[in-house]
Amino acid sequence: MHRQNKALIHTASAIMIAAITHGGNAFSADWRYHVTTDTFDNVEIRTATLPGDGNSSAMLRIVMRSDGANLAGLTGARFDCFPQCDVRIKFDDATPEVFTASSTRMVSYTISINDFHGLMRKASHAKTMIVRAQTHDGKQDLRFIFHGPIEPEAWDRAKTDQAASATCQANAVKEDYSACMARQASKGR
């Protein structure tokens, strides 16, 4: 990866981590981390996904790209948000605020919050976030609970784990996948 792209990742990650961990409330170990590379554009993509509270299909997905094209997306309802809509977001007990969201379909299961940095700034001080969005069937609330600061090392661990998994999958014919993963994990310690 080019030096410039690495610098962008560190800068974007630092901005996000500073915004998210300010006050020590938002984002926790409940997040699932994933790292991929868009080899066509040579862009590293770091994703953190948080399941919703009480709604098994609700997810908040934060995407940090080394080229700065960051994204906050929501899934979990049949959103009526084409091409744009307003969603109301309540952080803790504060008055709900309006954010503009967008979608690429008339009825979509995923919407993107357009003001990424504004959402991250507000979430950084919150313990809960409730999103009320217009759905195909009316309105629906999606609730998310934040427990603690994001772990910046989690993306690095995810990248290492993904590489180990790929190695073990490639060698699955030669050895047991579980034994391979255990061996790969012991190498990383």
PDB file of N, CA, C and O in Angstrom, residues 71-129:
ATOM      1  N   LEU A  71     -18.434   6.047   5.725  1.00  0.00           N
ATOM      2  CA  LEU A  71     -19.863   5.781   5.629  1.00  0.00           C
ATOM      3  C   LEU A  71     -20.402   5.272   6.952  1.00  0.00           C
ATOM      4  O   LEU A  71     -19.743   4.492   7.636  1.00  0.00           O
ATOM      5  N   ALA A  72     -21.591   5.722   7.301  1.00  0.00           N
ATOM      6  CA  ALA A  72     -22.339   5.166   8.434  1.00  0.00           C
ATOM      7  C   ALA A  72     -23.646   4.626   7.861  1.00  0.00           C
ATOM      8  O   ALA A  72     -24.449   5.385   7.312  1.00  0.00           O
ATOM      9  N   GLY A  73     -23.844   3.321   7.961  1.00  0.00           N
ATOM     10  CA  GLY A  73     -25.030   2.706   7.382  1.00  0.00           C
ATOM     11  C   GLY A  73     -25.867   1.990   8.426  1.00  0.00           C
ATOM     12  O   GLY A  73     -25.358   1.547   9.455  1.00  0.00           O
ATOM     13  N   LEU A  74     -27.158   1.891   8.167  1.00  0.00           N
ATOM     14  CA  LEU A  74     -28.097   1.204   9.044  1.00  0.00           C
ATOM     15  C   LEU A  74     -28.839   0.145   8.251  1.00  0.00           C
ATOM     16  O   LEU A  74     -29.235   0.379   7.116  1.00  0.00           O
ATOM     17  N   THR A  75     -29.029  -1.020   8.866  1.00  0.00           N
ATOM     18  CA  THR A  75     -29.893  -2.047   8.299  1.00  0.00           C
ATOM     19  C   THR A  75     -30.861  -2.481   9.392  1.00  0.00           C
ATOM     20  O   THR A  75     -30.631  -2.237  10.571  1.00  0.00           O
ATOM     21  N   GLY A  76     -31.943  -3.130   8.998  1.00  0.00           N
ATOM     22  CA  GLY A  76     -32.843  -3.682  10.004  1.00  0.00           C
ATOM     23  C   GLY A  76     -34.305  -3.359   9.801  1.00  0.00           C
ATOM     24  O   GLY A  76     -35.132  -3.691  10.648  1.00  0.00           O
ATOM     25  N   ALA A  77     -34.644  -2.719   8.715  1.00  0.00           N
ATOM     26  CA  ALA A  77     -36.045  -2.416   8.439  1.00  0.00           C
ATOM     27  C   ALA A  77     -36.208  -2.291   6.927  1.00  0.00           C
ATOM     28  O   ALA A  77     -35.229  -2.208   6.196  1.00  0.00           O
ATOM     29  N   ARG A  78     -37.445  -2.247   6.478  1.00  0.00           N
ATOM     30  CA  ARG A  78     -37.715  -1.986   5.063  1.00  0.00           C
ATOM     31  C   ARG A  78     -37.884  -0.473   4.920  1.00  0.00           C
ATOM     32  O   ARG A  78     -38.989   0.045   4.946  1.00  0.00           O
ATOM     33  N   PHE A  79     -36.760   0.218   4.805  1.00  0.00           N
ATOM     34  CA  PHE A  79     -36.752   1.671   4.787  1.00  0.00           C
ATOM     35  C   PHE A  79     -37.403   2.211   3.516  1.00  0.00           C
ATOM     36  O   PHE A  79     -37.201   1.689   2.428  1.00  0.00           O
ATOM     37  N   ASP A  80     -38.162   3.279   3.693  1.00  0.00           N
ATOM     38  CA  ASP A  80     -38.761   4.006   2.578  1.00  0.00           C
ATOM     39  C   ASP A  80     -37.969   5.303   2.460  1.00  0.00           C
ATOM     40  O   ASP A  80     -38.328   6.315   3.048  1.00  0.00           O
ATOM     41  N   CYS A  81     -36.861   5.272   1.727  1.00  0.00           N
ATOM     42  CA  CYS A  81     -35.896   6.366   1.767  1.00  0.00           C
ATOM     43  C   CYS A  81     -35.214   6.544   0.424  1.00  0.00           C
ATOM     44  O   CYS A  81     -34.000   6.442   0.309  1.00  0.00           O
ATOM     45  N   PHE A  82     -35.991   6.793  -0.621  1.00  0.00           N
ATOM     46  CA  PHE A  82     -35.387   6.943  -1.944  1.00  0.00           C
ATOM     47  C   PHE A  82     -35.723   8.292  -2.534  1.00  0.00           C
ATOM     48  O   PHE A  82     -36.893   8.661  -2.535  1.00  0.00           O
ATOM     49  N   PRO A  83     -34.806   9.015  -3.056  1.00  0.00           N
ATOM     50  CA  PRO A  83     -33.367   8.821  -2.941  1.00  0.00           C
ATOM     51  C   PRO A  83     -32.840   9.300  -1.589  1.00  0.00           C
ATOM     52  O   PRO A  83     -31.764   8.905  -1.169  1.00  0.00           O
ATOM     53  N   GLN A  84     -33.633  10.162  -0.914  1.00  0.00           N
ATOM     54  CA  GLN A  84     -33.234  10.641   0.410  1.00  0.00           C
ATOM     55  C   GLN A  84     -34.447  10.711   1.320  1.00  0.00           C
ATOM     56  O   GLN A  84     -35.576  10.745   0.870  1.00  0.00           O
ATOM     57  N   CYS A  85     -34.162  10.748   2.622  1.00  0.00           N
ATOM     58  CA  CYS A  85     -35.217  10.922   3.611  1.00  0.00           C
ATOM     59  C   CYS A  85     -34.593  11.514   4.871  1.00  0.00           C
ATOM     60  O   CYS A  85     -33.380  11.553   5.008  1.00  0.00           O
ATOM     61  N   ASP A  86     -35.438  11.978   5.750  1.00  0.00           N
ATOM     62  CA  ASP A  86     -34.977  12.440   7.055  1.00  0.00           C
ATOM     63  C   ASP A  86     -35.214  11.329   8.069  1.00  0.00           C
ATOM     64  O   ASP A  86     -36.269  10.689   8.059  1.00  0.00           O
ATOM     65  N   VAL A  87     -34.222  11.076   8.918  1.00  0.00           N
ATOM     66  CA  VAL A  87     -34.380  10.160  10.035  1.00  0.00           C
ATOM     67  C   VAL A  87     -34.154  10.970  11.297  1.00  0.00           C
ATOM     68  O   VAL A  87     -33.375  11.925  11.307  1.00  0.00           O
ATOM     69  N   ARG A  88     -34.874  10.618  12.332  1.00  0.00           N
ATOM     70  CA  ARG A  88     -34.696  11.289  13.616  1.00  0.00           C
ATOM     71  C   ARG A  88     -33.856  10.380  14.496  1.00  0.00           C
ATOM     72  O   ARG A  88     -34.136   9.194  14.611  1.00  0.00           O
ATOM     73  N   ILE A  89     -32.818  10.961  15.085  1.00  0.00           N
ATOM     74  CA  ILE A  89     -31.918  10.187  15.931  1.00  0.00           C
ATOM     75  C   ILE A  89     -31.864  10.833  17.306  1.00  0.00           C
ATOM     76  O   ILE A  89     -31.604  12.026  17.431  1.00  0.00           O
ATOM     77  N   LYS A  90     -32.116  10.001  18.304  1.00  0.00           N
ATOM     78  CA  LYS A  90     -32.096  10.455  19.693  1.00  0.00           C
ATOM     79  C   LYS A  90     -30.884   9.836  20.381  1.00  0.00           C
ATOM     80  O   LYS A  90     -30.720   8.621  20.383  1.00  0.00           O
ATOM     81  N   PHE A  91     -30.037  10.699  20.925  1.00  0.00           N
ATOM     82  CA  PHE A  91     -28.860  10.253  21.662  1.00  0.00           C
ATOM     83  C   PHE A  91     -29.160  10.401  23.153  1.00  0.00           C
ATOM     84  O   PHE A  91     -29.448  11.506  23.621  1.00  0.00           O
ATOM     85  N   ASP A  92     -29.149   9.304  23.879  1.00  0.00           N
ATOM     86  CA  ASP A  92     -29.508   9.274  25.305  1.00  0.00           C
ATOM     87  C   ASP A  92     -30.876   9.926  25.493  1.00  0.00           C
ATOM     88  O   ASP A  92     -31.798   9.563  24.792  1.00  0.00           O
ATOM     89  N   ASP A  93     -30.992  10.881  26.415  1.00  0.00           N
ATOM     90  CA  ASP A  93     -32.283  11.525  26.682  1.00  0.00           C
ATOM     91  C   ASP A  93     -32.424  12.879  25.998  1.00  0.00           C
ATOM     92  O   ASP A  93     -33.352  13.631  26.302  1.00  0.00           O
ATOM     93  N   ALA A  94     -31.529  13.200  25.092  1.00  0.00           N
ATOM     94  CA  ALA A  94     -31.578  14.493  24.401  1.00  0.00           C
ATOM     95  C   ALA A  94     -32.745  14.530  23.414  1.00  0.00           C
ATOM     96  O   ALA A  94     -33.319  13.502  23.057  1.00  0.00           O
ATOM     97  N   THR A  95     -33.086  15.719  22.978  1.00  0.00           N
ATOM     98  CA  THR A  95     -34.117  15.902  21.970  1.00  0.00           C
ATOM     99  C   THR A  95     -33.655  15.251  20.662  1.00  0.00           C
ATOM    100  O   THR A  95     -32.497  15.413  20.273  1.00  0.00           O
ATOM    101  N   PRO A  96     -34.538  14.531  19.988  1.00  0.00           N
ATOM    102  CA  PRO A  96     -34.143  13.907  18.721  1.00  0.00           C
ATOM    103  C   PRO A  96     -33.667  14.951  17.709  1.00  0.00           C
ATOM    104  O   PRO A  96     -34.183  16.062  17.661  1.00  0.00           O
ATOM    105  N   GLU A  97     -32.678  14.574  16.919  1.00  0.00           N
ATOM    106  CA  GLU A  97     -32.139  15.446  15.882  1.00  0.00           C
ATOM    107  C   GLU A  97     -32.411  14.817  14.526  1.00  0.00           C
ATOM    108  O   GLU A  97     -32.463  13.596  14.395  1.00  0.00           O
ATOM    109  N   VAL A  98     -32.556  15.656  13.516  1.00  0.00           N
ATOM    110  CA  VAL A  98     -32.833  15.176  12.169  1.00  0.00           C
ATOM    111  C   VAL A  98     -31.518  15.035  11.392  1.00  0.00           C
ATOM    112  O   VAL A  98     -30.707  15.960  11.368  1.00  0.00           O
ATOM    113  N   PHE A  99     -31.347  13.869  10.797  1.00  0.00           N
ATOM    114  CA  PHE A  99     -30.217  13.603   9.907  1.00  0.00           C
ATOM    115  C   PHE A  99     -30.792  13.179   8.562  1.00  0.00           C
ATOM    116  O   PHE A  99     -31.815  12.501   8.505  1.00  0.00           O
ATOM    117  N   THR A 100     -30.132  13.562   7.497  1.00  0.00           N
ATOM    118  CA  THR A 100     -30.553  13.130   6.174  1.00  0.00           C
ATOM    119  C   THR A 100     -29.885  11.787   5.874  1.00  0.00           C
ATOM    120  O   THR A 100     -28.712  11.599   6.167  1.00  0.00           O
ATOM    121  N   ALA A 101     -30.676  10.889   5.322  1.00  0.00           N
ATOM    122  CA  ALA A 101     -30.175   9.568   4.936  1.00  0.00           C
ATOM    123  C   ALA A 101     -30.467   9.377   3.458  1.00  0.00           C
ATOM    124  O   ALA A 101     -31.244  10.131   2.855  1.00  0.00           O
ATOM    125  N   SER A 102     -29.853   8.359   2.877  1.00  0.00           N
ATOM    126  CA  SER A 102     -30.102   8.083   1.467  1.00  0.00           C
ATOM    127  C   SER A 102     -30.086   6.583   1.214  1.00  0.00           C
ATOM    128  O   SER A 102     -29.557   5.810   2.005  1.00  0.00           O
ATOM    129  N   SER A 103     -30.692   6.240   0.082  1.00  0.00           N
ATOM    130  CA  SER A 103     -30.771   4.846  -0.328  1.00  0.00           C
ATOM    131  C   SER A 103     -30.773   4.792  -1.846  1.00  0.00           C
ATOM    132  O   SER A 103     -31.097   5.785  -2.511  1.00  0.00           O
ATOM    133  N   THR A 104     -30.454   3.649  -2.387  1.00  0.00           N
ATOM    134  CA  THR A 104     -30.424   3.504  -3.840  1.00  0.00           C
ATOM    135  C   THR A 104     -31.677   2.827  -4.388  1.00  0.00           C
ATOM    136  O   THR A 104     -31.796   2.652  -5.595  1.00  0.00           O
ATOM    137  N   ARG A 105     -32.614   2.460  -3.503  1.00  0.00           N
ATOM    138  CA  ARG A 105     -33.833   1.763  -3.943  1.00  0.00           C
ATOM    139  C   ARG A 105     -35.066   2.366  -3.295  1.00  0.00           C
ATOM    140  O   ARG A 105     -34.995   2.950  -2.225  1.00  0.00           O
ATOM    141  N   MET A 106     -36.204   2.153  -3.929  1.00  0.00           N
ATOM    142  CA  MET A 106     -37.471   2.657  -3.389  1.00  0.00           C
ATOM    143  C   MET A 106     -37.715   2.107  -1.987  1.00  0.00           C
ATOM    144  O   MET A 106     -38.044   2.840  -1.080  1.00  0.00           O
ATOM    145  N   VAL A 107     -37.609   0.818  -1.824  1.00  0.00           N
ATOM    146  CA  VAL A 107     -37.694   0.192  -0.508  1.00  0.00           C
ATOM    147  C   VAL A 107     -36.391  -0.574  -0.331  1.00  0.00           C
ATOM    148  O   VAL A 107     -36.060  -1.445  -1.126  1.00  0.00           O
ATOM    149  N   SER A 108     -35.638  -0.208   0.707  1.00  0.00           N
ATOM    150  CA  SER A 108     -34.311  -0.771   0.888  1.00  0.00           C
ATOM    151  C   SER A 108     -34.140  -1.252   2.319  1.00  0.00           C
ATOM    152  O   SER A 108     -34.715  -0.690   3.247  1.00  0.00           O
ATOM    153  N   TYR A 109     -33.326  -2.264   2.508  1.00  0.00           N
ATOM    154  CA  TYR A 109     -33.022  -2.744   3.848  1.00  0.00           C
ATOM    155  C   TYR A 109     -31.805  -2.034   4.433  1.00  0.00           C
ATOM    156  O   TYR A 109     -31.437  -2.284   5.567  1.00  0.00           O
ATOM    157  N   THR A 110     -31.183  -1.151   3.660  1.00  0.00           N
ATOM    158  CA  THR A 110     -30.012  -0.413   4.115  1.00  0.00           C
ATOM    159  C   THR A 110     -30.131   1.048   3.733  1.00  0.00           C
ATOM    160  O   THR A 110     -30.519   1.364   2.605  1.00  0.00           O
ATOM    161  N   ILE A 111     -29.809   1.925   4.672  1.00  0.00           N
ATOM    162  CA  ILE A 111     -29.724   3.356   4.381  1.00  0.00           C
ATOM    163  C   ILE A 111     -28.380   3.870   4.900  1.00  0.00           C
ATOM    164  O   ILE A 111     -27.785   3.281   5.797  1.00  0.00           O
ATOM    165  N   SER A 112     -27.914   4.963   4.317  1.00  0.00           N
ATOM    166  CA  SER A 112     -26.673   5.604   4.734  1.00  0.00           C
ATOM    167  C   SER A 112     -26.991   6.963   5.333  1.00  0.00           C
ATOM    168  O   SER A 112     -27.778   7.722   4.756  1.00  0.00           O
ATOM    169  N   ILE A 113     -26.384   7.254   6.476  1.00  0.00           N
ATOM    170  CA  ILE A 113     -26.519   8.574   7.080  1.00  0.00           C
ATOM    171  C   ILE A 113     -25.532   9.487   6.351  1.00  0.00           C
ATOM    172  O   ILE A 113     -24.335   9.198   6.293  1.00  0.00           O
ATOM    173  N   ASN A 114     -26.028  10.587   5.794  1.00  0.00           N
ATOM    174  CA  ASN A 114     -25.184  11.435   4.955  1.00  0.00           C
ATOM    175  C   ASN A 114     -24.133  12.226   5.733  1.00  0.00           C
ATOM    176  O   ASN A 114     -23.061  12.488   5.216  1.00  0.00           O
ATOM    177  N   ASP A 115     -24.427  12.624   6.965  1.00  0.00           N
ATOM    178  CA  ASP A 115     -23.483  13.418   7.761  1.00  0.00           C
ATOM    179  C   ASP A 115     -22.689  12.486   8.672  1.00  0.00           C
ATOM    180  O   ASP A 115     -22.941  12.388   9.871  1.00  0.00           O
ATOM    181  N   PHE A 116     -21.699  11.804   8.100  1.00  0.00           N
ATOM    182  CA  PHE A 116     -20.893  10.837   8.828  1.00  0.00           C
ATOM    183  C   PHE A 116     -20.252  11.466  10.061  1.00  0.00           C
ATOM    184  O   PHE A 116     -20.363  10.955  11.169  1.00  0.00           O
ATOM    185  N   HIS A 117     -19.558  12.581   9.868  1.00  0.00           N
ATOM    186  CA  HIS A 117     -18.834  13.202  10.983  1.00  0.00           C
ATOM    187  C   HIS A 117     -19.783  13.743  12.049  1.00  0.00           C
ATOM    188  O   HIS A 117     -19.501  13.647  13.244  1.00  0.00           O
ATOM    189  N   GLY A 118     -20.927  14.279  11.632  1.00  0.00           N
ATOM    190  CA  GLY A 118     -21.920  14.758  12.601  1.00  0.00           C
ATOM    191  C   GLY A 118     -22.472  13.627  13.451  1.00  0.00           C
ATOM    192  O   GLY A 118     -22.621  13.753  14.667  1.00  0.00           O
ATOM    193  N   LEU A 119     -22.758  12.496  12.811  1.00  0.00           N
ATOM    194  CA  LEU A 119     -23.251  11.329  13.542  1.00  0.00           C
ATOM    195  C   LEU A 119     -22.193  10.833  14.522  1.00  0.00           C
ATOM    196  O   LEU A 119     -22.490  10.562  15.683  1.00  0.00           O
ATOM    197  N   MET A 120     -20.946  10.742  14.071  1.00  0.00           N
ATOM    198  CA  MET A 120     -19.872  10.266  14.945  1.00  0.00           C
ATOM    199  C   MET A 120     -19.647  11.219  16.124  1.00  0.00           C
ATOM    200  O   MET A 120     -19.421  10.776  17.241  1.00  0.00           O
ATOM    201  N   ARG A 121     -19.733  12.509  15.864  1.00  0.00           N
ATOM    202  CA  ARG A 121     -19.555  13.498  16.934  1.00  0.00           C
ATOM    203  C   ARG A 121     -20.637  13.332  18.008  1.00  0.00           C
ATOM    204  O   ARG A 121     -20.348  13.321  19.199  1.00  0.00           O
ATOM    205  N   LYS A 122     -21.880  13.183  17.583  1.00  0.00           N
ATOM    206  CA  LYS A 122     -22.995  13.015  18.538  1.00  0.00           C
ATOM    207  C   LYS A 122     -22.907  11.669  19.259  1.00  0.00           C
ATOM    208  O   LYS A 122     -23.131  11.584  20.463  1.00  0.00           O
ATOM    209  N   ALA A 123     -22.583  10.608  18.528  1.00  0.00           N
ATOM    210  CA  ALA A 123     -22.499   9.276  19.127  1.00  0.00           C
ATOM    211  C   ALA A 123     -21.367   9.185  20.137  1.00  0.00           C
ATOM    212  O   ALA A 123     -21.424   8.399  21.078  1.00  0.00           O
ATOM    213  N   SER A 124     -20.340  10.022  19.963  1.00  0.00           N
ATOM    214  CA  SER A 124     -19.177   9.956  20.850  1.00  0.00           C
ATOM    215  C   SER A 124     -19.523  10.287  22.292  1.00  0.00           C
ATOM    216  O   SER A 124     -18.815   9.889  23.201  1.00  0.00           O
ATOM    217  N   HIS A 125     -20.615  10.991  22.507  1.00  0.00           N
ATOM    218  CA  HIS A 125     -21.015  11.385  23.862  1.00  0.00           C
ATOM    219  C   HIS A 125     -22.156  10.522  24.401  1.00  0.00           C
ATOM    220  O   HIS A 125     -22.595  10.727  25.516  1.00  0.00           O
ATOM    221  N   ALA A 126     -22.650   9.608  23.602  1.00  0.00           N
ATOM    222  CA  ALA A 126     -23.871   8.883  23.946  1.00  0.00           C
ATOM    223  C   ALA A 126     -23.608   7.476  24.468  1.00  0.00           C
ATOM    224  O   ALA A 126     -22.593   6.857  24.180  1.00  0.00           O
ATOM    225  N   LYS A 127     -24.569   7.005  25.256  1.00  0.00           N
ATOM    226  CA  LYS A 127     -24.581   5.601  25.671  1.00  0.00           C
ATOM    227  C   LYS A 127     -25.623   4.833  24.870  1.00  0.00           C
ATOM    228  O   LYS A 127     -25.500   3.632  24.694  1.00  0.00           O
ATOM    229  N   THR A 128     -26.662   5.535  24.415  1.00  0.00           N
ATOM    230  CA  THR A 128     -27.679   4.913  23.567  1.00  0.00           C
ATOM    231  C   THR A 128     -27.974   5.808  22.376  1.00  0.00           C
ATOM    232  O   THR A 128     -27.811   7.022  22.432  1.00  0.00           O
ATOM    233  N   MET A 129     -28.401   5.172  21.302  1.00  0.00           N
ATOM    234  CA  MET A 129     -28.810   5.890  20.104  1.00  0.00           C
ATOM    235  C   MET A 129     -30.050   5.186  19.566  1.00  0.00           C
ATOM    236  O   MET A 129     -30.029   3.974  19.355  1.00  0.00           O
TER     237      MET A 129
END
